[in-house]
C-alpha positions as a Python dict, from the first residue, in 0.01 Angstrom:
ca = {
    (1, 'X'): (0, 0, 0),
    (2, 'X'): (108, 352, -70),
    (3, 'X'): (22, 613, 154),
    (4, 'X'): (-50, 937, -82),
    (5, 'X'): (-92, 1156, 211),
    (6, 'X'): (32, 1076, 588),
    (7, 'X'): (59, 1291, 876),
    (8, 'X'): (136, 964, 1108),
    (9, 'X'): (260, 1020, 1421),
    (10, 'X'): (462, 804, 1571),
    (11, 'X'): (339, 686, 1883),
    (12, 'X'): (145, 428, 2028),
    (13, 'X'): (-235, 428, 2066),
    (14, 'X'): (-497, 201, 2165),
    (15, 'X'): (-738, 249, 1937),
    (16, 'X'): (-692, 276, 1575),
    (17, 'X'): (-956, 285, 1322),
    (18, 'X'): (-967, 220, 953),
    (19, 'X'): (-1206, 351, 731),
    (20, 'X'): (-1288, 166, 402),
    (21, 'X'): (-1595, 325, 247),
    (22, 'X'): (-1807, 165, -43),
    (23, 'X'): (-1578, 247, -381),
    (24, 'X'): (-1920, 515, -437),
    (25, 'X'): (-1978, 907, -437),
    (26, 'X'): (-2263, 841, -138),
    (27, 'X'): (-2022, 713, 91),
    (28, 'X'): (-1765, 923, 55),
    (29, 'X'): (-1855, 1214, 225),
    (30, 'X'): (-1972, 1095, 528),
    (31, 'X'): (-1655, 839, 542),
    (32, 'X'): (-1452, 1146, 548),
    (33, 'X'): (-1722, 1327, 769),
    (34, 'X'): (-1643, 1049, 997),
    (35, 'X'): (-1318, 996, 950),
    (36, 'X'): (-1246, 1376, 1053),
    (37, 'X'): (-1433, 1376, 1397),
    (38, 'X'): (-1280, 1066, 1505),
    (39, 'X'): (-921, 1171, 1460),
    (40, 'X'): (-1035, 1492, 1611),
    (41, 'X'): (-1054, 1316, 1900),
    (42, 'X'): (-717, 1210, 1867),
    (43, 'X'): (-748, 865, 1747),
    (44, 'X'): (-596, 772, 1446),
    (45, 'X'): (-761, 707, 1135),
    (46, 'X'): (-621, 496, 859),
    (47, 'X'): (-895, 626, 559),
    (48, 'X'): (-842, 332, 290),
    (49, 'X'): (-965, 310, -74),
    (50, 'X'): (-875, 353, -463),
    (51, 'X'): (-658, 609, -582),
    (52, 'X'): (-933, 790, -722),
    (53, 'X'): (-1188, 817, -398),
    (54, 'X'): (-867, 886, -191),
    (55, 'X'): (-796, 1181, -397),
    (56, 'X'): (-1187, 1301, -407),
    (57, 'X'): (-1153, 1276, -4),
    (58, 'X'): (-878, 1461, 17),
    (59, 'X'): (-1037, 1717, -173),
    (60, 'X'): (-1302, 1802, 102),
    (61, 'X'): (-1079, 1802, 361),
    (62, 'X'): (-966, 2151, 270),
    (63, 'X'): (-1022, 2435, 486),
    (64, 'X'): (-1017, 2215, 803),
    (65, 'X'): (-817, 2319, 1117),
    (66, 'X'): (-444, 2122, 1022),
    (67, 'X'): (-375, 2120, 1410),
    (68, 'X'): (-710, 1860, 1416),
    (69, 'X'): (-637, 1659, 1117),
    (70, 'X'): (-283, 1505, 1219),
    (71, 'X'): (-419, 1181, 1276),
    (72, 'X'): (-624, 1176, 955),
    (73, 'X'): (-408, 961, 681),
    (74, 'X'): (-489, 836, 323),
    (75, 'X'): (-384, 552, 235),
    (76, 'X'): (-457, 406, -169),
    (77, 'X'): (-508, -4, -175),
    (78, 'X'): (-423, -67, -479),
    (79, 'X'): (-705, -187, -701),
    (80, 'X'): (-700, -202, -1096),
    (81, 'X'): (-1043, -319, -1276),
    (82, 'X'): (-1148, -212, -1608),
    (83, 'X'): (-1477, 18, -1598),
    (84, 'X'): (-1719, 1, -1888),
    (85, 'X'): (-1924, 301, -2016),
    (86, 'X'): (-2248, 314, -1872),
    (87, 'X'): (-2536, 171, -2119),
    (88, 'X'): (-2836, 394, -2119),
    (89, 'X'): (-3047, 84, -2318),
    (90, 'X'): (-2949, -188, -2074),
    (91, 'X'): (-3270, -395, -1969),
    (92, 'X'): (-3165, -354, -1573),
    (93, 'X'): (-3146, -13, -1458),
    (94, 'X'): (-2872, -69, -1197),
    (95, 'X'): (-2539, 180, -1327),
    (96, 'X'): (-2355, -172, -1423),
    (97, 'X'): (-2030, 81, -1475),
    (98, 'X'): (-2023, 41, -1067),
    (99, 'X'): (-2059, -336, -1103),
    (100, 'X'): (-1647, -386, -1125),
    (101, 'X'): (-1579, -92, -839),
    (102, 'X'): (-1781, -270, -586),
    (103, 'X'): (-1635, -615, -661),
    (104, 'X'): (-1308, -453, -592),
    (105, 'X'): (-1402, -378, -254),
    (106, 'X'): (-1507, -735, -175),
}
């Protein structure tokens, strides 16, 4: 695993929580949500996922207070899977370009 962002510190805790939302836009926001009051409380928080949702994350943490974020790290699992184009005449309605994203996460 590569960590793309880390502001570990190094000491020893008992608690430790990792975060590994559903690979989907819902999820991601309160994931991070999450993620950010729990290391507020200075616990760290290992936030885990693609490349891609680890970079959207990190995209809503700006703004917030540095000083309360030290225990928030990223860390991208690496995960390759081909994504079709979604199909606007498939019979089943479900967005099937998802389909390969959430077998990733299993």
């Amino acid at each position: 695993m590569a960590a793309t962002t880390t502001n570990h510190v190094e000491q020893q805790h008992d608690v430790v929580v990792v975060v590994a939302p559903l690979p989907a836009q819902g999820h991601l926001h309160a994931a991070i949500e999450l993620s950010h009051r729990i290391s507020s409380a200075n616990i760290p928080v290992y936030y885990v996922s693609t490349a891609t949702h680890v970079r959207q994350a990190q995209s809503r943490v700006v703004g917030w207070d540095p000083l309360k974020t030290t225990n928030l790290n990223f860390i991208d699992f690496p995960v390759s899977f081909e994504v079709p184009h979604p199909n606007p005449d498939a019979s089943i309605k479900f967005p099937s370009q998802l389909v390969p994203a959430f077998n990733s996460s299993l």
